[in-house]
PDB file of C-alpha atoms in Angstrom:
ATOM      1  CA  MET L   1       8.241   7.931   1.787  1.00 45.00           C
ATOM      2  CA  VAL L   2      10.550   6.885   4.330  1.00 45.00           C
ATOM      3  CA  ARG L   3      13.841   6.119   3.964  1.00 51.00           C
ATOM      4  CA  LEU L   4      14.547   2.466   3.861  1.00 49.00           C
ATOM      5  CA  CYS L   5      17.838   1.741   5.954  1.00 51.00           C
ATOM      6  CA  GLN L   6      21.135   0.446   4.671  1.00 57.00           C
ATOM      7  CA  LYS L   7      22.827   0.760   1.328  1.00 59.00           C
ATOM      8  CA  SER L   8      23.084  -3.113   1.339  1.00 58.00           C
ATOM      9  CA  PHE L   9      19.291  -2.756   0.795  1.00 55.00           C
ATOM     10  CA  PHE L  10      19.632  -1.421  -2.314  1.00 57.00           C
ATOM     11  CA  GLU L  11      22.341  -3.345  -3.754  1.00 65.00           C
ATOM     12  CA  PRO L  12      20.921  -5.864  -6.619  1.00 60.00           C
ATOM     13  CA  LEU L  13      21.206  -9.897  -6.103  1.00 61.00           C
ATOM     14  CA  LYS L  14      23.058 -11.244  -9.051  1.00 64.00           C
ATOM     15  CA  LYS L  15      21.762 -14.355 -10.312  1.00 61.00           C
ATOM     16  CA  GLU L  16      23.188 -16.762 -12.899  1.00 63.00           C
ATOM     17  CA  LEU L  17      20.556 -18.187 -15.069  1.00 62.00           C
ATOM     18  CA  PRO L  18      21.053 -21.515 -16.507  1.00 69.00           C
ATOM     19  CA  ASN L  19      22.184 -20.186 -19.981  1.00 71.00           C
ATOM     20  CA  GLY L  20      25.413 -18.928 -17.900  1.00 71.00           C
ATOM     21  CA  LYS L  21      24.275 -15.145 -18.243  1.00 69.00           C
ATOM     22  CA  GLU L  22      24.179 -13.393 -15.168  1.00 61.00           C
ATOM     23  CA  ILE L  23      21.252 -11.127 -14.032  1.00 57.00           C
ATOM     24  CA  ASN L  24      20.320  -8.590 -11.312  1.00 55.00           C
ATOM     25  CA  LEU L  25      16.822  -8.839  -9.382  1.00 57.00           C
ATOM     26  CA  SER L  26      16.074  -6.313  -6.356  1.00 60.00           C
ATOM     27  CA  GLN L  27      15.806  -7.070  -2.972  1.00 77.00           C
ATOM     28  CA  PRO L  28      13.968  -9.002  -1.271  1.00 82.00           C
ATOM     29  CA  ALA L  29      13.134  -6.875   1.251  1.00 84.00           C
ATOM     30  CA  ILE L  30      12.717  -3.779  -0.930  1.00 83.00           C
ATOM     31  CA  VAL L  31       9.770  -5.895  -3.333  1.00 85.00           C
ATOM     32  CA  ALA L  32       8.108  -6.964   0.128  1.00 88.00           C
ATOM     33  CA  TYR L  33       8.191  -3.375   1.412  1.00 89.00           C
ATOM     34  CA  HIS L  34       6.692  -2.036  -2.153  1.00 86.00           C
ATOM     35  CA  LYS L  35       4.153  -5.099  -2.067  1.00 88.00           C
ATOM     36  CA  LEU L  36       3.102  -4.341   1.579  1.00 89.00           C
ATOM     37  CA  HIS L  37       2.105  -0.701   0.686  1.00 88.00           C
ATOM     38  CA  SER L  38       0.042  -2.039  -3.311  1.00 87.00           C
ATOM     39  CA  ASN L  39      -3.221  -3.193  -2.601  1.00 79.00           C
ATOM     40  CA  ARG L  40      -3.413  -5.219  -5.702  1.00 86.00           C
ATOM     41  CA  PRO L  41      -5.379  -8.465  -5.013  1.00 83.00           C
ATOM     42  CA  TYR L  42      -2.048 -10.533  -6.498  1.00 89.00           C
ATOM     43  CA  ASP L  43       0.178  -8.821  -4.242  1.00 88.00           C
ATOM     44  CA  LEU L  44       0.148 -10.770  -0.950  1.00 87.00           C
ATOM     45  CA  MET L  45       0.442 -13.865  -3.231  1.00 88.00           C
ATOM     46  CA  ASP L  46       3.353 -12.332  -4.347  1.00 87.00           C
ATOM     47  CA  LEU L  47       4.933 -11.548  -0.620  1.00 89.00           C
ATOM     48  CA  GLN L  48       4.252 -15.583   0.147  1.00 89.00           C
ATOM     49  CA  LYS L  49       6.662 -16.383  -3.058  1.00 88.00           C
ATOM     50  CA  LEU L  50       9.077 -14.245  -1.943  1.00 85.00           C
ATOM     51  CA  ARG L  51       9.021 -15.121   1.584  1.00 89.00           C
ATOM     52  CA  PRO L  52      11.687 -18.305   0.825  1.00 88.00           C
ATOM     53  CA  ASN L  53      14.027 -15.408   0.368  1.00 84.00           C
ATOM     54  CA  LEU L  54      13.442 -13.121   3.131  1.00 87.00           C
ATOM     55  CA  GLN L  55      15.873 -13.021   6.529  1.00 87.00           C
ATOM     56  CA  GLU L  56      15.395 -11.931   9.640  1.00 91.00           C
ATOM     57  CA  ARG L  57      16.976  -8.477   9.216  1.00 89.00           C
ATOM     58  CA  ASP L  58      14.840  -8.243   6.044  1.00 90.00           C
ATOM     59  CA  PHE L  59      11.578  -8.250   8.304  1.00 92.00           C
ATOM     60  CA  SER L  60      13.403  -6.012  10.976  1.00 92.00           C
ATOM     61  CA  MET L  61      14.058  -3.635   8.991  1.00 91.00           C
ATOM     62  CA  LEU L  62      10.377  -3.868   7.713  1.00 92.00           C
ATOM     63  CA  ARG L  63       8.930  -3.524  10.848  1.00 94.00           C
ATOM     64  CA  ARG L  64      11.072  -0.127  11.772  1.00 93.00           C
ATOM     65  CA  SER L  65      10.354   1.021   7.868  1.00 93.00           C
ATOM     66  CA  LEU L  66       6.656   0.960   8.882  1.00 93.00           C
ATOM     67  CA  GLU L  67       6.708   2.184  12.520  1.00 93.00           C
ATOM     68  CA  ARG L  68       9.017   5.264  11.056  1.00 94.00           C
ATOM     69  CA  GLU L  69       6.293   5.911   7.968  1.00 92.00           C
ATOM     70  CA  ILE L  70       3.519   5.924  10.489  1.00 93.00           C
ATOM     71  CA  GLU L  71       5.274   8.452  13.086  1.00 94.00           C
ATOM     72  CA  LYS L  72       6.052  10.717   9.953  1.00 94.00           C
ATOM     73  CA  THR L  73       2.706  10.614   8.766  1.00 93.00           C
ATOM     74  CA  GLU L  74       0.858  11.455  12.116  1.00 94.00           C
ATOM     75  CA  LYS L  75       3.230  14.385  12.440  1.00 96.00           C
ATOM     76  CA  MET L  76       2.090  15.788   9.174  1.00 94.00           C
ATOM     77  CA  VAL L  77      -1.208  14.348   9.911  1.00 94.00           C
ATOM     78  CA  LYS L  78      -1.487  16.804  13.516  1.00 96.00           C
ATOM     79  CA  GLU L  79       0.553  19.753  11.416  1.00 96.00           C
ATOM     80  CA  LYS L  80      -2.184  19.885   9.054  1.00 95.00           C
ATOM     81  CA  ALA L  81      -4.580  19.618  11.183  1.00 96.00           C
ATOM     82  CA  GLN L  82      -3.744  22.196  12.732  1.00 97.00           C
ATOM     83  CA  GLU L  83      -3.776  24.536   9.797  1.00 96.00           C
ATOM     84  CA  VAL L  84      -6.918  23.325   9.276  1.00 95.00           C
ATOM     85  CA  TRP L  85      -7.932  23.787  12.683  1.00 96.00           C
ATOM     86  CA  ASP L  86      -6.971  27.296  12.878  1.00 96.00           C
ATOM     87  CA  SER L  87      -8.610  28.070   9.650  1.00 94.00           C
ATOM     88  CA  LEU L  88     -12.210  26.316  11.455  1.00 95.00           C
ATOM     89  CA  THR L  89     -12.098  27.713  14.779  1.00 95.00           C
ATOM     90  CA  PRO L  90     -13.371  31.596  14.073  1.00 95.00           C
ATOM     91  CA  MET L  91     -16.357  30.296  11.997  1.00 93.00           C
ATOM     92  CA  LEU L  92     -16.988  28.218  15.010  1.00 94.00           C
ATOM     93  CA  LYS L  93     -17.816  31.305  16.817  1.00 92.00           C
ATOM     94  CA  LEU L  94     -20.388  32.279  14.372  1.00 93.00           C
ATOM     95  CA  THR L  95     -22.250  28.802  13.303  1.00 93.00           C
ATOM     96  CA  HIS L  96     -21.649  25.087  14.095  1.00 94.00           C
ATOM     97  CA  ASP L  97     -23.899  24.046  10.334  1.00 95.00           C
ATOM     98  CA  GLN L  98     -22.466  20.585   9.534  1.00 96.00           C
ATOM     99  CA  LYS L  99     -22.745  21.991   6.046  1.00 96.00           C
ATOM    100  CA  VAL L 100     -20.759  25.504   6.261  1.00 96.00           C
ATOM    101  CA  ILE L 101     -18.047  23.211   8.196  1.00 96.00           C
ATOM    102  CA  SER L 102     -18.040  20.965   5.133  1.00 95.00           C
ATOM    103  CA  GLU L 103     -17.438  23.770   2.651  1.00 94.00           C
ATOM    104  CA  LYS L 104     -14.736  25.734   5.216  1.00 94.00           C
ATOM    105  CA  LEU L 105     -13.333  22.482   5.356  1.00 95.00           C
ATOM    106  CA  LEU L 106     -13.238  22.095   1.537  1.00 93.00           C
ATOM    107  CA  GLU L 107     -11.786  25.665   1.225  1.00 93.00           C
ATOM    108  CA  TYR L 108      -8.082  23.732   2.610  1.00 92.00           C
ATOM    109  CA  PRO L 109      -5.696  23.542  -0.575  1.00 91.00           C
ATOM    110  CA  ASP L 110      -4.880  19.998   0.554  1.00 90.00           C
ATOM    111  CA  LEU L 111      -8.490  18.545   1.009  1.00 90.00           C
ATOM    112  CA  GLN L 112      -9.762  21.426  -2.140  1.00 89.00           C
ATOM    113  CA  LYS L 113      -7.176  19.436  -4.247  1.00 91.00           C
ATOM    114  CA  ARG L 114      -8.428  15.690  -3.758  1.00 90.00           C
ATOM    115  CA  ARG L 115     -12.275  16.301  -2.984  1.00 87.00           C
ATOM    116  CA  ASN L 116     -13.050  14.142  -5.499  1.00 90.00           C
ATOM    117  CA  ASP L 117     -11.080  11.428  -3.646  1.00 90.00           C
ATOM    118  CA  GLN L 118     -13.711   8.919  -1.946  1.00 92.00           C
ATOM    119  CA  LYS L 119     -11.758   8.781   1.141  1.00 90.00           C
ATOM    120  CA  ILE L 120     -11.643  12.759   1.506  1.00 92.00           C
ATOM    121  CA  SER L 121     -15.396  13.392   0.635  1.00 93.00           C
ATOM    122  CA  GLU L 122     -15.622  10.694   3.385  1.00 95.00           C
ATOM    123  CA  PHE L 123     -13.538  12.512   5.626  1.00 95.00           C
ATOM    124  CA  VAL L 124     -14.648  15.919   5.292  1.00 95.00           C
ATOM    125  CA  SER L 125     -18.241  14.272   6.078  1.00 96.00           C
ATOM    126  CA  LEU L 126     -17.621  12.526   9.111  1.00 97.00           C
ATOM    127  CA  ILE L 127     -15.381  15.270  10.594  1.00 97.00           C
ATOM    128  CA  SER L 128     -17.500  17.798  10.084  1.00 97.00           C
ATOM    129  CA  GLN L 129     -20.489  16.139  11.276  1.00 97.00           C
ATOM    130  CA  TYR L 130     -18.233  15.689  14.516  1.00 97.00           C
ATOM    131  CA  VAL L 131     -17.484  18.897  14.883  1.00 97.00           C
ATOM    132  CA  SER L 132     -21.418  20.204  14.296  1.00 96.00           C
ATOM    133  CA  GLU L 133     -22.534  17.658  17.152  1.00 96.00           C
ATOM    134  CA  ASN L 134     -19.699  18.810  19.872  1.00 95.00           C
ATOM    135  CA  PRO L 135     -20.057  22.629  20.384  1.00 91.00           C
ATOM    136  CA  ASN L 136     -17.553  22.296  22.247  1.00 93.00           C
ATOM    137  CA  ILE L 137     -14.732  20.424  20.938  1.00 95.00           C
ATOM    138  CA  THR L 138     -11.273  21.984  21.574  1.00 96.00           C
ATOM    139  CA  PHE L 139      -7.914  21.022  18.561  1.00 97.00           C
ATOM    140  CA  GLU L 140      -6.976  17.556  20.559  1.00 97.00           C
ATOM    141  CA  ASP L 141     -10.947  16.435  19.699  1.00 97.00           C
ATOM    142  CA  PHE L 142     -10.830  17.681  16.652  1.00 97.00           C
ATOM    143  CA  LEU L 143      -7.016  15.675  15.868  1.00 97.00           C
ATOM    144  CA  SER L 144      -7.967  12.854  17.858  1.00 96.00           C
ATOM    145  CA  GLN L 145     -11.102  12.409  15.616  1.00 96.00           C
ATOM    146  CA  SER L 146      -9.397  13.074  12.245  1.00 96.00           C
ATOM    147  CA  LEU L 147      -6.620  10.259  12.903  1.00 95.00           C
ATOM    148  CA  ALA L 148      -9.326   7.920  13.984  1.00 95.00           C
ATOM    149  CA  ILE L 149     -11.565   8.723  10.669  1.00 96.00           C
ATOM    150  CA  LEU L 150      -8.576   8.466   8.962  1.00 93.00           C
ATOM    151  CA  LYS L 151      -7.508   4.872  10.693  1.00 92.00           C
ATOM    152  CA  LEU L 152      -3.971   5.162  10.077  1.00 89.00           C
ATOM    153  CA  ARG L 153      -2.541   3.104  12.819  1.00 90.00           C
ATOM    154  CA  GLU L 154      -5.059   0.442  11.578  1.00 91.00           C
ATOM    155  CA  GLN L 155      -3.262   0.215   7.941  1.00 88.00           C
ATOM    156  CA  VAL L 156      -0.364  -0.261   9.306  1.00 91.00           C
ATOM    157  CA  GLU L 157      -1.049  -2.705  11.841  1.00 92.00           C
ATOM    158  CA  GLN L 158      -2.920  -4.693   9.090  1.00 91.00           C
ATOM    159  CA  LYS L 159       0.966  -4.371   7.184  1.00 93.00           C
ATOM    160  CA  LEU L 160       2.269  -5.683  10.498  1.00 94.00           C
ATOM    161  CA  LYS L 161      -0.181  -8.501  10.544  1.00 93.00           C
ATOM    162  CA  VAL L 162       1.208  -9.502   7.111  1.00 91.00           C
ATOM    163  CA  ILE L 163       4.813  -9.131   8.185  1.00 93.00           C
ATOM    164  CA  ASP L 164       4.266 -11.615  11.139  1.00 93.00           C
ATOM    165  CA  GLN L 165       2.265 -13.880   9.115  1.00 91.00           C
ATOM    166  CA  LEU L 166       5.189 -14.083   6.656  1.00 90.00           C
ATOM    167  CA  GLU L 167       7.641 -14.640   8.914  1.00 90.00           C
ATOM    168  CA  LYS L 168       5.660 -17.625  10.685  1.00 89.00           C
ATOM    169  CA  SER L 169       5.145 -19.381   7.085  1.00 84.00           C
TER     170      SER L 169
END
C-alpha cells in the first residue's frame, strides 16, 4: 500500500457527544481513501455522506496518493512482466501454441498462487492468446498488452473521477 502523506492525516478528530463524552474519529481523508479502494455498493454512498467533512487538502492528498500508487503498481507489474517474459521467451522459440503458453505462464509463482482467481484466469487466457497470435512479439508488446488487459490506469482514473465528483458536490 502507498504511504499516505502527513502525520496529521492519522491524528484522530475529537468529537464531543451530547452527553459530554469525547470520542476519537478517523480522519475523513483516510476513511475516503479506504472507501475508494473498496468495491462494496454502499461505499459510494458513504463517500457522499463524508463529503462535508473533506477539505481541499484532503482531495489533494487523495489524488497524490492515487498517482503514487499507480506509478508504484505499474513499476511492479513491469518488473514481474519482465520475469515472466524471461521465462517465456525460450519456449517461444519452439512453439506459439496458446495452451502451452498458458501452462508456462501458470508456472510463474505469482500467477500459480492465484490461478483460481477469475482476473488471473482471464489475464492468462488473453495474454497467451495475444502471444500465440503474434510470432514476432517483443517484451514491450507483451508489457503493453499486459497493462491493457489489467486496466490498472483505468481503475485509478475511475477513482479520480469519483474524487472530482465528490469535490464538485
